[in-house]
């Protein structure tokens, strides 16, 4: 049964088109799949079949598309009809099974002139898409939280934060009013060859205030997972301190994180609710590791044309448990 749309900010945070609930067994399972890179001129049969295989194998209660659902290069979308074509195939396993799904935007989703603001309406038109555009007054599109209720629907036991990590630092420079060709330095030394985007400070404030409001509403701090497309600088710390962080999985590609530390990880540490931050973007990486009590990781990729390294093709599964603040996660390959 679809919930009534909200009338104020807290209700907006609580609102989901279809409320997510733990099963009677106290479990809730999430499948995250990123970097599909669909578009016109691409026969997507393999991708759709692999999505179906992952859904059938892992029985998720929610599927999250972790960005770069469309583009780049000759494989892209230019208008709403083309985006519909891509999503019709990719989301068919969820739509047919009645499984809620949501998404965040990646750095390639709007490369060919279809703004994320217009894309959002296409996504939300799908019956089982529970993504939300998010507050208009903060940066980006698709900043929202999905509460996961107990089996009776009376208490929020987990929160799932989804954030827009933007296209790149050129976009950030423009918003800040300095030249878009500003050169950013690589923390490893020299000029950054490529500067991927990041979550902005007003989005971090939104996360902070929303987390506090939900804690006050429920009378206690609520454990959470966070999903975005671009990794944080702290993801690199896991790579540089593998033994200390309990590194597992594959790192077959260079980690691409923004040249600036935006403070998101520190904010999550101080709030004390986020237990894991997961992203896509680097197709060849599906590692994870825990730093300062927060699990940081990737989910590999799903494209059949933008990358051909089978070892990291698939999705990441998360299993959270009612009444527990820890979670289980693993990769499921295709």
Short mmCIF file of C-alpha atoms in Angstrom, two decimals:
data_model
loop_
_atom_site.label_atom_id
_atom_site.label_comp_id
_atom_site.label_asym_id
_atom_site.label_seq_id
_atom_site.Cartn_x
_atom_site.Cartn_y
_atom_site.Cartn_z
CA UNK A 1 0.00 0.00 0.00
CA UNK A 2 1.46 3.36 -1.04
CA UNK A 3 2.05 5.86 1.76
CA UNK A 4 0.59 9.37 1.67
CA UNK A 5 3.05 12.05 0.58
CA UNK A 6 4.63 14.19 3.35
CA UNK A 7 3.79 17.72 4.44
CA UNK A 8 6.93 18.69 6.38
CA UNK A 9 10.66 17.98 6.48
CA UNK A 10 10.63 15.20 9.07
CA UNK A 11 7.71 13.52 7.35
CA UNK A 12 9.64 13.84 4.09
CA UNK A 13 12.53 11.93 5.68
CA UNK A 14 10.13 9.28 6.94
CA UNK A 15 8.20 9.01 3.67
CA UNK A 16 8.82 6.15 1.24
CA UNK A 17 6.52 5.26 -1.65
CA UNK A 18 6.52 1.71 -0.27
CA UNK A 19 7.60 1.40 3.39
CA UNK A 20 10.60 -0.88 3.90
CA UNK A 21 10.22 -3.41 6.71
CA UNK A 22 12.23 -6.19 8.26
CA UNK A 23 10.85 -9.66 7.67
CA UNK A 24 9.39 -11.81 10.40
CA UNK A 25 12.83 -13.46 10.61
CA UNK A 26 14.35 -10.08 11.57
CA UNK A 27 16.40 -9.81 8.36
CA UNK A 28 16.54 -7.22 5.58
CA UNK A 29 18.69 -7.73 2.48
CA UNK A 30 19.99 -5.06 0.08
CA UNK A 31 21.61 -5.58 -3.33
CA UNK A 32 23.77 -2.71 -4.66
CA UNK A 33 24.70 -2.68 -8.36
CA UNK A 34 26.67 0.15 -9.97
CA UNK A 35 28.21 1.28 -13.26
CA UNK A 36 25.80 -0.35 -15.69
CA UNK A 37 26.60 2.34 -18.30
CA UNK A 38 23.52 1.64 -20.39
CA UNK A 39 22.30 3.68 -23.32
CA UNK A 40 21.27 3.81 -26.95
CA UNK A 41 23.18 1.71 -29.44
CA UNK A 42 23.88 -0.99 -26.90
CA UNK A 43 22.33 -4.44 -26.78
CA UNK A 44 21.69 -4.78 -23.05
CA UNK A 45 20.47 -8.38 -22.99
CA UNK A 46 23.52 -9.56 -21.02
CA UNK A 47 23.07 -6.83 -18.42
CA UNK A 48 19.37 -7.56 -17.94
CA UNK A 49 20.04 -11.28 -17.66
CA UNK A 50 22.75 -10.65 -15.07
CA UNK A 51 20.46 -8.37 -13.05
CA UNK A 52 17.86 -11.13 -13.09
CA UNK A 53 20.45 -13.67 -11.96
CA UNK A 54 21.56 -11.48 -9.04
CA UNK A 55 17.97 -10.86 -7.92
CA UNK A 56 17.04 -14.54 -8.18
CA UNK A 57 20.16 -15.65 -6.34
CA UNK A 58 20.17 -13.14 -3.49
CA UNK A 59 16.44 -12.44 -2.86
CA UNK A 60 16.90 -8.74 -1.96
CA UNK A 61 14.27 -6.70 -0.15
CA UNK A 62 15.71 -3.59 -1.84
CA UNK A 63 17.95 -2.99 -4.87
CA UNK A 64 20.11 0.15 -5.08
CA UNK A 65 21.53 1.33 -8.40
CA UNK A 66 24.79 2.97 -7.36
CA UNK A 67 25.30 5.47 -10.18
CA UNK A 68 26.49 5.63 -13.79
CA UNK A 69 23.36 3.80 -14.82
CA UNK A 70 23.75 5.55 -18.22
CA UNK A 71 26.71 6.68 -20.37
CA UNK A 72 29.48 7.42 -21.28
CA UNK A 73 30.79 7.65 -24.83
CA UNK A 74 28.63 6.45 -27.71
CA UNK A 75 26.59 4.51 -25.15
CA UNK A 76 24.48 7.20 -23.47
CA UNK A 77 21.04 8.75 -23.09
CA UNK A 78 20.03 12.15 -24.47
CA UNK A 79 16.32 12.32 -23.58
CA UNK A 80 13.64 10.85 -21.37
CA UNK A 81 12.55 8.25 -23.93
CA UNK A 82 16.07 6.82 -24.14
CA UNK A 83 16.37 6.73 -20.35
CA UNK A 84 13.04 4.89 -20.20
CA UNK A 85 14.42 2.35 -22.67
CA UNK A 86 17.47 1.69 -20.49
CA UNK A 87 15.52 1.52 -17.23
CA UNK A 88 12.81 -0.71 -18.66
CA UNK A 89 15.38 -3.46 -19.08
CA UNK A 90 17.57 -2.87 -16.05
CA UNK A 91 14.70 -2.63 -13.58
CA UNK A 92 12.50 -5.35 -15.08
CA UNK A 93 13.66 -8.00 -12.55
CA UNK A 94 12.57 -5.75 -9.68
CA UNK A 95 9.39 -4.49 -11.27
CA UNK A 96 8.20 -7.99 -12.20
CA UNK A 97 8.90 -9.30 -8.70
CA UNK A 98 7.51 -6.24 -6.89
CA UNK A 99 10.88 -5.47 -5.25
CA UNK A 100 11.46 -1.82 -4.24
CA UNK A 101 14.51 -0.19 -5.83
CA UNK A 102 16.28 3.13 -5.55
CA UNK A 103 19.27 4.92 -7.10
CA UNK A 104 21.98 7.54 -6.73
CA UNK A 105 23.54 9.50 -9.58
CA UNK A 106 27.07 8.95 -10.87
CA UNK A 107 29.47 11.19 -12.75
CA UNK A 108 28.29 9.94 -16.18
CA UNK A 109 24.51 9.91 -15.79
CA UNK A 110 24.01 13.42 -17.18
CA UNK A 111 26.93 13.64 -19.63
CA UNK A 112 24.76 14.13 -22.71
CA UNK A 113 22.42 16.96 -21.84
CA UNK A 114 19.65 15.24 -19.86
CA UNK A 115 19.90 16.90 -16.43
CA UNK A 116 19.45 14.79 -13.33
CA UNK A 117 16.49 17.00 -12.40
CA UNK A 118 14.66 15.75 -15.51
CA UNK A 119 15.92 12.20 -15.07
CA UNK A 120 14.48 12.09 -11.55
CA UNK A 121 10.90 12.26 -12.79
CA UNK A 122 11.56 9.31 -15.12
CA UNK A 123 12.95 7.21 -12.27
CA UNK A 124 10.16 8.06 -9.85
CA UNK A 125 7.49 7.16 -12.43
CA UNK A 126 8.38 3.46 -12.11
CA UNK A 127 5.93 1.77 -9.75
CA UNK A 128 8.54 0.25 -7.43
CA UNK A 129 11.16 3.03 -7.54
CA UNK A 130 11.36 4.60 -4.09
CA UNK A 131 14.07 7.18 -4.86
CA UNK A 132 13.39 10.76 -3.84
CA UNK A 133 14.65 14.02 -5.36
CA UNK A 134 15.51 15.38 -1.92
CA UNK A 135 15.37 18.95 -0.61
CA UNK A 136 15.50 21.57 -3.36
CA UNK A 137 17.56 23.93 -1.21
CA UNK A 138 20.65 21.70 -1.03
CA UNK A 139 23.13 20.73 -3.72
CA UNK A 140 22.52 17.82 -6.06
CA UNK A 141 19.57 15.60 -6.90
CA UNK A 142 18.69 12.47 -4.99
CA UNK A 143 19.72 13.23 -1.40
CA UNK A 144 17.35 11.21 0.75
CA UNK A 145 17.02 8.61 3.47
CA UNK A 146 15.11 5.35 3.38
CA UNK A 147 14.05 4.20 6.85
CA UNK A 148 13.74 0.46 7.44
CA UNK A 149 10.96 -0.27 9.94
CA UNK A 150 10.40 -3.25 12.17
CA UNK A 151 8.03 -5.94 10.94
CA UNK A 152 5.05 -4.16 12.50
CA UNK A 153 5.92 -0.78 10.98
CA UNK A 154 6.07 1.00 14.34
CA UNK A 155 9.80 1.60 14.87
CA UNK A 156 12.69 2.55 12.57
CA UNK A 157 15.53 0.09 13.14
CA UNK A 158 17.94 1.17 10.35
CA UNK A 159 18.36 4.13 7.98
CA UNK A 160 19.74 4.04 4.44
CA UNK A 161 21.21 7.40 3.37
CA UNK A 162 21.64 8.06 -0.37
CA UNK A 163 23.69 11.05 -1.56
CA UNK A 164 24.56 12.75 -4.85
CA UNK A 165 28.37 12.89 -5.24
CA UNK A 166 28.19 15.05 -8.41
CA UNK A 167 30.11 14.89 -11.69
CA UNK A 168 33.49 16.43 -10.90
CA UNK A 169 35.44 19.28 -9.36
CA UNK A 170 34.77 21.53 -12.35
CA UNK A 171 31.14 21.59 -11.26
CA UNK A 172 32.20 22.34 -7.68
CA UNK A 173 34.47 25.19 -8.81
CA UNK A 174 31.66 26.76 -10.77
CA UNK A 175 29.30 26.61 -7.82
CA UNK A 176 31.90 28.23 -5.56
CA UNK A 177 32.48 31.09 -8.00
CA UNK A 178 36.07 30.42 -8.97
CA UNK A 179 37.32 29.46 -12.45
CA UNK A 180 36.06 26.11 -13.66
CA UNK A 181 39.54 25.36 -15.05
CA UNK A 182 41.05 25.64 -11.55
CA UNK A 183 43.73 22.98 -11.18
CA UNK A 184 43.42 20.75 -8.13
CA UNK A 185 46.45 19.07 -6.64
CA UNK A 186 46.69 15.35 -6.13
CA UNK A 187 47.28 14.49 -2.43
CA UNK A 188 49.88 11.99 -3.67
CA UNK A 189 51.79 14.84 -5.32
CA UNK A 190 51.43 16.91 -8.51
CA UNK A 191 48.30 17.91 -10.37
CA UNK A 192 45.25 15.69 -10.23
CA UNK A 193 44.84 14.02 -13.64
CA UNK A 194 41.14 13.51 -13.02
CA UNK A 195 39.11 15.11 -10.26
CA UNK A 196 35.92 13.16 -9.49
CA UNK A 197 33.11 14.83 -7.63
CA UNK A 198 32.18 14.75 -3.98
CA UNK A 199 29.34 15.39 -1.56
CA UNK A 200 29.13 19.11 -0.70
CA UNK A 201 29.01 20.67 2.76
CA UNK A 202 25.30 21.57 2.63
CA UNK A 203 24.52 17.91 1.88
CA UNK A 204 26.61 16.86 4.88
CA UNK A 205 24.64 19.31 7.05
CA UNK A 206 21.41 17.81 5.68
CA UNK A 207 22.60 14.31 6.64
CA UNK A 208 23.56 15.55 10.12
CA UNK A 209 20.26 17.29 10.81
CA UNK A 210 18.18 14.47 9.34
CA UNK A 211 20.04 11.89 11.41
CA UNK A 212 19.44 13.94 14.56
CA UNK A 213 15.76 14.47 13.76
CA UNK A 214 15.18 10.76 13.20
CA UNK A 215 16.98 9.95 16.45
CA UNK A 216 14.75 12.37 18.35
CA UNK A 217 11.66 11.01 16.62
CA UNK A 218 12.47 7.40 17.56
CA UNK A 219 13.98 8.13 20.97
CA UNK A 220 17.39 6.66 20.20
CA UNK A 221 20.26 6.62 17.72
CA UNK A 222 19.52 4.54 14.61
CA UNK A 223 22.26 2.56 12.81
CA UNK A 224 22.66 3.43 9.14
CA UNK A 225 24.31 2.58 5.84
CA UNK A 226 25.30 5.25 3.32
CA UNK A 227 25.40 4.91 -0.47
CA UNK A 228 26.98 7.23 -3.04
CA UNK A 229 28.88 6.88 -6.31
CA UNK A 230 32.32 8.46 -5.74
CA UNK A 231 34.56 7.02 -2.98
CA UNK A 232 35.82 9.19 -0.12
CA UNK A 233 39.45 9.97 0.55
CA UNK A 234 39.16 7.58 3.49
CA UNK A 235 38.63 4.69 1.07
CA UNK A 236 42.29 5.15 0.12
CA UNK A 237 43.27 4.84 3.76
CA UNK A 238 41.84 1.33 3.74
CA UNK A 239 44.10 0.51 0.78
CA UNK A 240 47.18 1.94 2.49
CA UNK A 241 46.46 0.17 5.81
CA UNK A 242 45.13 -3.21 4.71
CA UNK A 243 46.07 -5.28 7.71
CA UNK A 244 44.80 -2.72 10.23
CA UNK A 245 41.52 -2.28 8.31
CA UNK A 246 40.84 -5.98 7.68
CA UNK A 247 41.00 -5.54 3.89
CA UNK A 248 39.09 -8.09 1.82
CA UNK A 249 38.21 -8.28 -1.89
CA UNK A 250 39.85 -6.95 -5.04
CA UNK A 251 41.70 -3.76 -5.82
CA UNK A 252 42.52 -4.09 -9.49
CA UNK A 253 42.24 -0.41 -10.40
CA UNK A 254 43.61 2.88 -9.09
CA UNK A 255 41.33 4.36 -6.46
CA UNK A 256 39.72 7.56 -7.80
CA UNK A 257 38.60 9.87 -5.00
CA UNK A 258 38.25 13.67 -4.92
CA UNK A 259 41.30 15.87 -4.30
CA UNK A 260 39.59 17.56 -1.33
CA UNK A 261 38.48 15.97 1.92
CA UNK A 262 34.89 17.11 2.31
CA UNK A 263 34.47 16.06 5.96
CA UNK A 264 31.67 13.55 5.34
CA UNK A 265 33.52 10.70 7.04
CA UNK A 266 34.27 12.86 10.09
CA UNK A 267 30.62 13.89 10.30
CA UNK A 268 29.54 10.24 10.22
CA UNK A 269 32.05 9.42 12.95
CA UNK A 270 30.80 12.22 15.17
CA UNK A 271 27.13 11.33 14.66
CA UNK A 272 27.94 7.71 15.40
CA UNK A 273 25.14 6.17 13.34
CA UNK A 274 26.67 5.24 9.97
CA UNK A 275 28.18 1.74 10.02
CA UNK A 276 29.18 1.52 6.36
CA UNK A 277 29.80 3.80 3.35
CA UNK A 278 29.73 2.11 -0.05
CA UNK A 279 30.22 3.36 -3.57
CA UNK A 280 30.75 2.38 -7.19
CA UNK A 281 32.78 4.33 -9.77
CA UNK A 282 35.99 2.26 -9.84
CA UNK A 283 34.92 -0.76 -11.87
CA UNK A 284 37.91 -2.86 -10.96
CA UNK A 285 37.53 -2.51 -7.20
CA UNK A 286 35.20 -4.47 -4.95
CA UNK A 287 37.19 -4.34 -1.71
CA UNK A 288 36.03 -3.32 1.73
CA UNK A 289 37.66 -2.68 5.07
CA UNK A 290 36.81 -1.07 8.41
CA UNK A 291 38.36 2.24 9.48
CA UNK A 292 37.47 3.86 12.83
CA UNK A 293 34.54 1.48 13.12
CA UNK A 294 33.01 2.34 9.72
CA UNK A 295 33.15 -0.16 6.85
CA UNK A 296 34.26 1.42 3.58
CA UNK A 297 33.93 -0.39 0.27
CA UNK A 298 33.02 -0.78 -3.39
CA UNK A 299 30.54 -2.95 -5.25
CA UNK A 300 32.43 -3.71 -8.47
CA UNK A 301 30.50 -2.95 -11.68
CA UNK A 302 27.87 -4.36 -14.07
CA UNK A 303 28.73 -3.06 -17.55
CA UNK A 304 29.43 -5.46 -20.43
CA UNK A 305 31.09 -2.84 -22.60
CA UNK A 306 32.77 -0.25 -20.35
CA UNK A 307 34.97 -2.86 -18.68
CA UNK A 308 35.80 -6.49 -19.34
CA UNK A 309 37.35 -7.67 -16.08
CA UNK A 310 35.00 -10.45 -15.03
CA UNK A 311 36.52 -10.80 -11.55
CA UNK A 312 34.74 -7.68 -10.28
CA UNK A 313 31.50 -7.84 -12.32
CA UNK A 314 28.47 -8.23 -10.07
CA UNK A 315 26.86 -6.56 -7.08
CA UNK A 316 27.31 -6.23 -3.33
CA UNK A 317 24.83 -7.74 -0.88
CA UNK A 318 24.12 -6.34 2.58
CA UNK A 319 22.20 -8.14 5.29
CA UNK A 320 21.08 -6.11 8.27
CA UNK A 321 19.37 -7.57 11.33
CA UNK A 322 16.66 -6.09 13.53
CA UNK A 323 18.05 -5.02 16.89
CA UNK A 324 21.70 -5.23 15.77
CA UNK A 325 24.05 -2.44 14.70
CA UNK A 326 26.47 -4.61 12.72
CA UNK A 327 25.84 -5.95 9.23
CA UNK A 328 27.07 -8.67 6.90
CA UNK A 329 28.23 -7.88 3.37
CA UNK A 330 29.68 -9.84 0.46
CA UNK A 331 30.04 -9.69 -3.33
CA UNK A 332 27.85 -11.71 -5.67
CA UNK A 333 29.46 -12.13 -9.10
CA UNK A 334 28.01 -12.81 -12.55
#
